[in-house]
CSV table of N, CA and C in Angstrom, one decimal:
chain,number,residue,atom,x,y,z
A,35,MET,N,-5.6,54.7,-72.3
A,35,MET,CA,-5.9,53.3,-73.0
A,35,MET,C,-7.1,52.9,-72.8
A,36,LYS,N,-8.1,52.7,-73.6
A,36,LYS,CA,-9.2,52.5,-73.5
A,36,LYS,C,-9.7,51.3,-74.4
A,37,LEU,N,-10.2,50.4,-73.3
A,37,LEU,CA,-10.6,49.6,-73.6
A,37,LEU,C,-13.1,48.9,-73.3
A,38,ALA,N,-13.6,49.3,-75.1
A,38,ALA,CA,-14.8,49.0,-75.0
A,38,ALA,C,-14.9,50.3,-74.6
A,39,GLY,N,-14.3,52.1,-75.1
A,39,GLY,CA,-14.8,52.6,-74.8
A,39,GLY,C,-14.4,53.5,-73.8
A,40,LEU,N,-14.3,52.8,-72.8
A,40,LEU,CA,-14.3,52.9,-71.4
A,40,LEU,C,-12.2,53.1,-70.9
A,41,THR,N,-11.5,54.2,-69.9
A,41,THR,CA,-10.6,54.1,-70.0
A,41,THR,C,-10.1,52.8,-69.2
A,42,VAL,N,-9.5,52.2,-68.3
A,42,VAL,CA,-9.0,51.9,-67.6
A,42,VAL,C,-9.7,52.5,-66.5
A,43,ALA,N,-9.1,53.5,-65.6
A,43,ALA,CA,-9.3,54.2,-64.9
A,43,ALA,C,-10.9,53.8,-64.0
A,44,TYR,N,-11.9,53.9,-65.6
A,44,TYR,CA,-12.9,54.0,-65.2
A,44,TYR,C,-13.6,52.4,-65.3
A,45,TRP,N,-12.9,51.4,-66.3
A,45,TRP,CA,-12.9,50.3,-65.3
A,45,TRP,C,-13.2,49.7,-64.3
A,46,ALA,N,-12.0,50.2,-63.1
A,46,ALA,CA,-11.7,50.3,-62.3
A,46,ALA,C,-12.7,50.8,-61.2
A,47,VAL,N,-12.9,51.6,-61.6
A,47,VAL,CA,-14.7,51.8,-61.1
A,47,VAL,C,-15.8,51.2,-60.8
A,48,LEU,N,-15.5,49.9,-62.0
A,48,LEU,CA,-16.4,49.0,-62.1
A,48,LEU,C,-16.4,48.3,-61.9
A,49,VAL,N,-14.9,47.5,-61.3
A,49,VAL,CA,-14.7,46.4,-60.4
A,49,VAL,C,-14.8,46.4,-58.9
A,50,ALA,N,-14.4,48.6,-58.5
A,50,ALA,CA,-14.7,48.7,-57.3
A,50,ALA,C,-15.9,48.7,-56.7
A,51,ALA,N,-16.5,48.7,-57.8
A,51,ALA,CA,-18.3,49.2,-57.6
A,51,ALA,C,-18.7,47.7,-56.9
A,52,LEU,N,-18.0,46.7,-57.8
A,52,LEU,CA,-18.7,45.2,-57.5
A,52,LEU,C,-18.1,44.0,-56.5
A,53,LEU,N,-17.2,45.1,-55.4
A,53,LEU,CA,-16.5,44.2,-54.4
A,53,LEU,C,-17.2,44.5,-53.5
A,54,PRO,N,-17.9,45.8,-53.1
A,54,PRO,CA,-18.6,45.5,-51.8
A,54,PRO,C,-19.4,44.1,-52.4
A,55,ILE,N,-20.6,44.0,-53.1
A,55,ILE,CA,-20.9,42.7,-53.9
A,55,ILE,C,-19.9,40.7,-53.4
A,56,VAL,N,-19.1,40.9,-53.7
A,56,VAL,CA,-18.0,40.2,-53.6
A,56,VAL,C,-17.6,40.1,-52.6
A,57,CYS,N,-17.8,40.9,-51.4
A,57,CYS,CA,-17.0,40.7,-50.1
A,57,CYS,C,-18.3,40.2,-49.3
A,58,ALA,N,-19.6,40.4,-49.9
A,58,ALA,CA,-20.9,39.7,-49.2
A,58,ALA,C,-21.1,38.3,-49.5
A,59,GLY,N,-20.9,37.9,-50.9
A,59,GLY,CA,-20.8,37.0,-50.9
A,59,GLY,C,-20.0,35.6,-50.5
A,60,LEU,N,-18.7,36.6,-50.2
A,60,LEU,CA,-17.5,35.9,-48.9
A,60,LEU,C,-18.8,35.8,-48.0
A,61,ALA,N,-19.3,36.1,-47.6
A,61,ALA,CA,-19.1,36.3,-45.7
A,61,ALA,C,-20.5,35.1,-46.0
A,62,LYS,N,-21.1,35.4,-47.6
A,62,LYS,CA,-22.5,33.8,-47.4
A,62,LYS,C,-21.5,32.4,-47.6
A,63,TRP,N,-20.3,32.7,-48.7
A,63,TRP,CA,-20.3,31.6,-48.9
A,63,TRP,C,-20.3,30.6,-48.1
A,64,GLY,N,-20.6,29.4,-48.9
A,64,GLY,CA,-21.5,27.7,-48.7
A,64,GLY,C,-22.8,27.9,-47.6
A,65,MET,N,-23.6,28.8,-47.3
A,65,MET,CA,-24.7,29.0,-46.1
A,65,MET,C,-26.1,28.8,-47.3
A,66,PHE,N,-25.4,28.9,-47.9
A,66,PHE,CA,-27.2,28.7,-49.1
A,66,PHE,C,-27.8,27.5,-49.4
A,67,SER,N,-26.6,26.2,-49.4
A,67,SER,CA,-27.3,24.9,-48.7
A,67,SER,C,-27.6,24.2,-47.3
A,68,LYS,N,-27.5,24.8,-47.1
A,68,LYS,CA,-27.8,24.7,-45.0
A,68,LYS,C,-28.8,25.5,-44.8
A,69,PRO,N,-29.8,25.0,-44.1
A,69,PRO,CA,-31.2,25.2,-43.5
A,69,PRO,C,-30.9,26.2,-43.0
A,70,ARG,N,-32.2,26.9,-42.6
A,70,ARG,CA,-31.6,28.4,-41.8
A,70,ARG,C,-32.1,28.2,-40.8
A,71,ARG,N,-32.3,27.5,-40.1
A,71,ARG,CA,-33.0,26.8,-38.6
A,71,ARG,C,-31.4,25.6,-38.1
A,72,ALA,N,-30.6,25.7,-39.0
A,72,ALA,CA,-29.2,25.2,-39.0
A,72,ALA,C,-28.4,26.8,-38.7
A,73,GLY,N,-28.7,27.5,-39.1
A,73,GLY,CA,-27.7,28.3,-39.3
A,73,GLY,C,-27.2,29.0,-40.7
A,74,GLY,N,-28.2,28.0,-41.7
A,74,GLY,CA,-27.2,29.6,-43.2
A,74,GLY,C,-28.2,30.3,-43.6
A,75,PHE,N,-27.5,30.2,-44.3
A,75,PHE,CA,-28.5,31.9,-44.7
A,75,PHE,C,-29.3,32.0,-45.3
A,76,ASP,N,-30.4,32.8,-44.9
A,76,ASP,CA,-31.9,33.2,-44.1
A,76,ASP,C,-31.7,34.2,-45.0
A,77,ASN,N,-32.5,34.2,-46.5
A,77,ASN,CA,-32.8,34.9,-47.9
A,77,ASN,C,-33.8,36.3,-47.2
A,78,ASN,N,-35.1,35.9,-46.2
A,78,ASN,CA,-35.6,36.8,-46.0
A,78,ASN,C,-35.0,37.6,-44.9
A,79,ASN,N,-34.3,37.5,-44.4
A,79,ASN,CA,-33.7,38.5,-43.5
A,79,ASN,C,-32.4,38.4,-43.9
A,80,PRO,N,-31.5,38.7,-44.8
A,80,PRO,CA,-30.3,38.9,-45.0
A,80,PRO,C,-29.3,39.6,-44.2
A,81,ARG,N,-29.6,41.2,-44.0
A,81,ARG,CA,-28.6,42.6,-43.0
A,81,ARG,C,-28.9,41.3,-41.5
A,82,ALA,N,-30.0,41.2,-41.5
A,82,ALA,CA,-30.0,40.3,-39.6
A,82,ALA,C,-28.9,39.4,-39.8
A,83,TRP,N,-29.0,38.6,-40.4
A,83,TRP,CA,-28.3,37.5,-40.7
A,83,TRP,C,-26.6,37.5,-40.8
A,84,LEU,N,-26.5,38.8,-41.6
A,84,LEU,CA,-25.3,38.9,-41.3
A,84,LEU,C,-25.2,39.9,-40.1
A,85,ALA,N,-25.7,40.6,-39.2
A,85,ALA,CA,-25.1,41.1,-38.6
A,85,ALA,C,-24.3,40.2,-37.3
A,86,ASN,N,-25.8,39.1,-37.1
A,86,ASN,CA,-25.1,37.7,-36.3
A,86,ASN,C,-24.3,36.9,-36.2
A,87,GLN,N,-23.1,37.2,-37.9
A,87,GLN,CA,-21.8,36.0,-37.8
A,87,GLN,C,-20.7,36.6,-37.2
A,88,GLN,N,-20.3,35.6,-37.2
A,88,GLN,CA,-18.6,35.8,-36.6
A,88,GLN,C,-17.8,35.0,-36.7
A,89,ASN,N,-16.3,35.4,-36.8
A,89,ASN,CA,-15.3,35.4,-36.8
A,89,ASN,C,-14.3,36.3,-38.4
A,90,TRP,N,-14.4,35.6,-39.6
A,90,TRP,CA,-14.3,35.6,-40.9
A,90,TRP,C,-15.2,36.0,-41.4
A,91,ARG,N,-16.8,35.4,-41.3
A,91,ARG,CA,-18.1,35.6,-42.3
A,91,ARG,C,-18.3,37.1,-41.9
A,92,ALA,N,-17.9,37.6,-40.1
A,92,ALA,CA,-18.3,38.8,-39.7
A,92,ALA,C,-17.6,39.7,-40.0
A,93,ARG,N,-16.5,39.5,-40.3
A,93,ARG,CA,-14.8,40.7,-41.6
A,93,ARG,C,-15.6,40.8,-42.4
A,94,ALA,N,-15.9,39.4,-43.1
A,94,ALA,CA,-16.0,40.3,-44.8
A,94,ALA,C,-17.3,40.9,-45.1
A,95,ASN,N,-18.7,40.8,-44.0
A,95,ASN,CA,-19.8,41.6,-43.9
A,95,ASN,C,-18.8,42.9,-43.5
A,96,ALA,N,-18.3,43.2,-43.2
A,96,ALA,CA,-17.7,44.5,-42.2
A,96,ALA,C,-16.6,45.1,-43.7
A,97,ALA,N,-15.9,44.3,-44.2
A,97,ALA,CA,-15.6,45.0,-45.7
A,97,ALA,C,-16.2,45.0,-46.7
A,98,GLN,N,-17.5,44.5,-46.7
A,98,GLN,CA,-18.2,45.1,-47.8
A,98,GLN,C,-18.9,46.1,-47.1
A,99,ALA,N,-19.3,46.4,-46.0
A,99,ALA,CA,-19.2,47.9,-45.6
A,99,ALA,C,-18.4,49.0,-45.8
A,100,ASN,N,-17.5,48.9,-45.8
A,100,ASN,CA,-16.2,49.7,-46.0
A,100,ASN,C,-16.2,49.5,-47.1
A,101,SER,N,-15.9,48.5,-48.2
A,101,SER,CA,-16.5,49.2,-49.1
A,101,SER,C,-16.8,49.7,-49.8
A,102,PHE,N,-17.9,49.6,-49.7
A,102,PHE,CA,-19.5,51.0,-49.7
A,102,PHE,C,-18.9,51.8,-49.5
A,103,GLU,N,-18.6,52.5,-48.8
A,103,GLU,CA,-18.0,54.1,-47.9
A,103,GLU,C,-16.7,54.4,-48.8
A,104,ALA,N,-15.9,53.4,-49.1
A,104,ALA,CA,-14.8,54.2,-49.7
A,104,ALA,C,-15.5,54.6,-51.4
A,105,LEU,N,-16.3,53.9,-52.0
A,105,LEU,CA,-16.8,54.1,-53.4
A,105,LEU,C,-17.0,55.2,-53.7
A,106,PRO,N,-17.7,56.0,-52.9
A,106,PRO,CA,-17.9,57.9,-53.0
A,106,PRO,C,-17.2,58.3,-54.0
A,107,PHE,N,-16.0,58.4,-53.0
A,107,PHE,CA,-14.5,59.0,-52.8
A,107,PHE,C,-14.1,58.3,-54.7
A,108,PHE,N,-13.6,57.6,-54.4
A,108,PHE,CA,-12.9,56.6,-55.4
A,108,PHE,C,-13.2,56.8,-56.9
A,109,ILE,N,-14.5,56.9,-57.1
A,109,ILE,CA,-15.7,58.0,-57.7
A,109,ILE,C,-15.6,59.0,-58.7
A,110,GLY,N,-16.1,60.4,-57.3
A,110,GLY,CA,-15.6,61.2,-57.5
A,110,GLY,C,-14.4,61.7,-58.0
A,111,ALA,N,-13.3,60.6,-57.5
A,111,ALA,CA,-11.7,61.2,-57.8
A,111,ALA,C,-11.5,61.4,-59.4
A,112,VAL,N,-12.1,59.8,-59.8
A,112,VAL,CA,-11.8,59.5,-61.0
A,112,VAL,C,-12.4,60.3,-61.6
A,113,ILE,N,-14.1,60.6,-61.2
A,113,ILE,CA,-14.2,61.6,-62.2
A,113,ILE,C,-13.6,63.0,-62.5
A,114,ILE,N,-13.4,62.8,-61.7
A,114,ILE,CA,-12.8,65.3,-61.2
A,114,ILE,C,-11.6,65.0,-62.1
A,115,ALA,N,-11.1,63.9,-61.9
A,115,ALA,CA,-9.4,63.8,-62.8
A,115,ALA,C,-9.9,63.8,-63.8
A,116,HIS,N,-10.4,63.0,-64.5
A,116,HIS,CA,-10.8,62.6,-65.8
A,116,HIS,C,-11.5,64.0,-66.9
A,117,GLN,N,-12.1,64.5,-65.5
A,117,GLN,CA,-13.0,66.5,-65.9
A,117,GLN,C,-11.2,67.2,-66.6
A,118,LEU,N,-10.4,67.5,-65.4
A,118,LEU,CA,-9.6,68.6,-64.8
A,118,LEU,C,-8.5,68.0,-66.2
A,119,GLY,N,-8.5,66.9,-67.2
A,119,GLY,CA,-7.6,66.1,-67.8
A,119,GLY,C,-6.4,65.6,-67.4
A,120,ALA,N,-6.1,65.1,-66.4
A,120,ALA,CA,-5.7,64.0,-66.2
A,120,ALA,C,-4.6,63.4,-66.9
A,121,TYR,N,-3.5,63.3,-66.6
A,121,TYR,CA,-2.8,62.7,-67.7
A,121,TYR,C,-3.0,60.5,-67.6
A,122,GLN,N,-4.2,60.6,-68.1
A,122,GLN,CA,-4.7,59.6,-68.7
A,122,GLN,C,-3.7,58.1,-67.9
A,123,THR,N,-2.7,58.1,-68.6
A,123,THR,CA,-2.0,56.5,-68.3
A,123,THR,C,-1.4,56.5,-66.5
A,124,ARG,N,-1.1,58.3,-65.8
A,124,ARG,CA,-0.6,58.1,-64.4
A,124,ARG,C,-2.3,57.8,-64.0
A,125,LEU,N,-3.4,58.0,-64.9
A,125,LEU,CA,-4.9,58.3,-63.9
A,125,LEU,C,-5.2,56.3,-63.8
A,126,ASP,N,-4.9,56.0,-65.0
A,126,ASP,CA,-5.9,54.2,-65.4
A,126,ASP,C,-4.3,53.7,-64.2
A,127,VAL,N,-2.9,53.7,-64.2
A,127,VAL,CA,-2.0,53.1,-63.2
A,127,VAL,C,-2.7,53.3,-61.6
A,128,LEU,N,-3.0,54.7,-61.5
A,128,LEU,CA,-3.6,55.1,-59.9
A,128,LEU,C,-4.5,54.5,-59.7
A,129,ALA,N,-5.5,54.3,-60.7
A,129,ALA,CA,-7.0,53.5,-60.1
A,129,ALA,C,-6.7,51.9,-60.4
A,130,PHE,N,-5.7,51.6,-60.8
A,130,PHE,CA,-5.6,50.6,-60.6
A,130,PHE,C,-4.6,49.9,-60.2
A,131,LEU,N,-4.3,50.8,-59.1
A,131,LEU,CA,-3.7,50.3,-58.0
A,131,LEU,C,-4.4,50.2,-56.6
A,132,PHE,N,-5.1,51.7,-56.7
A,132,PHE,CA,-6.8,51.8,-55.8
A,132,PHE,C,-7.0,50.3,-55.5
A,133,VAL,N,-7.6,49.3,-56.7
A,133,VAL,CA,-8.6,48.3,-56.7
A,133,VAL,C,-7.8,47.3,-56.2
A,134,VAL,N,-6.7,47.0,-56.7
A,134,VAL,CA,-5.2,46.1,-55.9
A,134,VAL,C,-5.5,46.3,-54.5
A,135,LEU,N,-5.4,47.7,-54.4
A,135,LEU,CA,-4.9,47.5,-52.3
A,135,LEU,C,-6.1,47.5,-51.7
A,136,ARG,N,-7.4,47.5,-52.5
A,136,ARG,CA,-8.7,47.5,-51.8
A,136,ARG,C,-9.0,46.3,-51.7
A,137,LEU,N,-8.2,44.6,-52.8
A,137,LEU,CA,-8.2,43.8,-52.6
A,137,LEU,C,-8.0,42.8,-52.0
A,138,LEU,N,-6.1,43.6,-51.8
A,138,LEU,CA,-5.4,43.3,-49.8
A,138,LEU,C,-5.9,44.1,-49.4
A,139,TYR,N,-6.2,44.4,-48.9
A,139,TYR,CA,-7.6,45.7,-47.6
A,139,TYR,C,-8.4,43.9,-47.3
A,140,ILE,N,-9.3,43.6,-48.9
A,140,ILE,CA,-10.3,42.8,-47.6
A,140,ILE,C,-9.3,41.5,-47.6
A,141,MET,N,-8.4,40.9,-47.8
A,141,MET,CA,-8.4,39.3,-47.8
A,141,MET,C,-7.3,39.5,-45.9
A,142,MET,N,-7.0,40.5,-45.9
A,142,MET,CA,-6.2,41.0,-45.1
A,142,MET,C,-7.6,40.8,-43.8
A,143,TYR,N,-8.2,42.0,-44.8
A,143,TYR,CA,-9.7,41.9,-43.3
A,143,TYR,C,-9.9,40.5,-42.8
A,144,VAL,N,-10.6,39.7,-44.0
A,144,VAL,CA,-10.8,38.3,-43.7
A,144,VAL,C,-9.8,37.8,-43.1
A,145,ALA,N,-9.3,37.8,-43.8
A,145,ALA,CA,-7.7,36.7,-42.4
A,145,ALA,C,-7.6,37.6,-41.3
A,146,ASP,N,-8.1,38.5,-40.8
A,146,ASP,CA,-7.7,38.3,-39.2
A,146,ASP,C,-6.5,39.3,-39.3
A,147,MET,N,-5.8,39.7,-40.3
A,147,MET,CA,-4.4,40.2,-40.2
A,147,MET,C,-4.8,42.1,-39.8
A,148,ALA,N,-5.6,42.9,-38.9
A,148,ALA,CA,-5.1,43.7,-38.8
A,148,ALA,C,-4.5,45.2,-38.7
A,149,THR,N,-3.2,44.6,-38.9
A,149,THR,CA,-1.7,46.1,-38.9
A,149,THR,C,-1.4,46.0,-39.9
A,150,ALA,N,-1.5,44.9,-40.9
A,150,ALA,CA,-1.7,45.3,-42.6
A,150,ALA,C,-2.6,45.6,-43.1
A,151,ARG,N,-4.1,45.2,-43.1
A,151,ARG,CA,-5.2,45.4,-43.3
A,151,ARG,C,-5.3,47.4,-42.5
A,152,THR,N,-5.0,48.1,-41.8
A,152,THR,CA,-4.7,49.0,-41.7
A,152,THR,C,-3.3,50.0,-42.9
A,153,LEU,N,-3.1,49.1,-42.8
A,153,LEU,CA,-1.5,49.7,-43.9
A,153,LEU,C,-2.3,49.9,-45.2
A,154,ALA,N,-2.6,48.8,-45.6
A,154,ALA,CA,-3.6,48.8,-46.8
A,154,ALA,C,-4.6,49.9,-47.3
A,155,TRP,N,-5.3,50.2,-46.2
A,155,TRP,CA,-6.6,51.1,-46.3
A,155,TRP,C,-5.4,51.9,-46.4
A,156,VAL,N,-4.6,52.8,-45.4
A,156,VAL,CA,-4.0,53.8,-45.6
A,156,VAL,C,-3.7,54.6,-47.0
A,157,LEU,N,-2.6,52.9,-47.4
A,157,LEU,CA,-2.4,53.6,-49.2
A,157,LEU,C,-3.2,53.4,-50.0
A,158,ALA,N,-4.4,53.0,-49.3
A,158,ALA,CA,-5.6,52.7,-50.6
A,158,ALA,C,-5.5,54.5,-51.1
A,159,LEU,N,-6.3,54.9,-49.1
A,159,LEU,CA,-6.5,55.9,-49.6
A,159,LEU,C,-5.9,57.6,-49.7
A,160,ALA,N,-4.4,57.7,-49.6
A,160,ALA,CA,-3.2,57.5,-50.1
A,160,ALA,C,-3.4,58.1,-51.8
A,161,VAL,N,-3.3,56.4,-52.7
A,161,VAL,CA,-3.6,56.9,-53.7
A,161,VAL,C,-5.0,57.4,-54.8
A,162,ASN,N,-6.0,57.6,-53.7
A,162,ASN,CA,-7.7,58.2,-53.8
A,162,ASN,C,-7.2,59.6,-54.0
A,163,ILE,N,-6.3,60.3,-52.6
A,163,ILE,CA,-6.3,61.6,-52.5
A,163,ILE,C,-5.3,61.7,-53.7
A,164,ALA,N,-4.2,61.2,-54.4
A,164,ALA,CA,-3.4,61.1,-55.6
A,164,ALA,C,-3.9,61.6,-57.4
A,165,ILE,N,-5.3,60.3,-57.1
A,165,ILE,CA,-6.0,60.2,-58.5
A,165,ILE,C,-6.9,61.7,-58.4
A,166,LEU,N,-7.4,62.2,-57.5
A,166,LEU,CA,-8.0,63.5,-57.1
A,166,LEU,C,-7.1,65.1,-57.4
A,167,PHE,N,-5.9,64.7,-57.1
A,167,PHE,CA,-4.6,66.1,-57.6
A,167,PHE,C,-3.8,65.1,-58.8
A,168,ALA,N,-4.5,64.4,-59.3
A,168,ALA,CA,-3.9,63.9,-60.1
A,168,ALA,C,-4.0,65.0,-61.8
């Protein structure tokens, strides 16, 4: 299936590429209007500010890093599957499932549901491997 010339799997790559940005935005949520001296977001030194966060903000930042880490394998698997002529519907479903699992992973990470988060991570990795061999 194609939408605007791209397969669902390629659209899933775009969504997956945006997930780290969503995580960073979540970590910064509500802190833009707060003054820096009062702990508000520091756009002059955003990485240091994020590194000093605690609780759910720190977990959202960690989910951002993990989302970046998962991205190259997913992109590569989708491209390789396309190049090798994978059955498109299967590829699209698997890529969609990967994105859903990564969204669940992020939500569970921020909510501090460590065991469920690990399960979502493992399932997403398994789906990614399935995409590679689709």
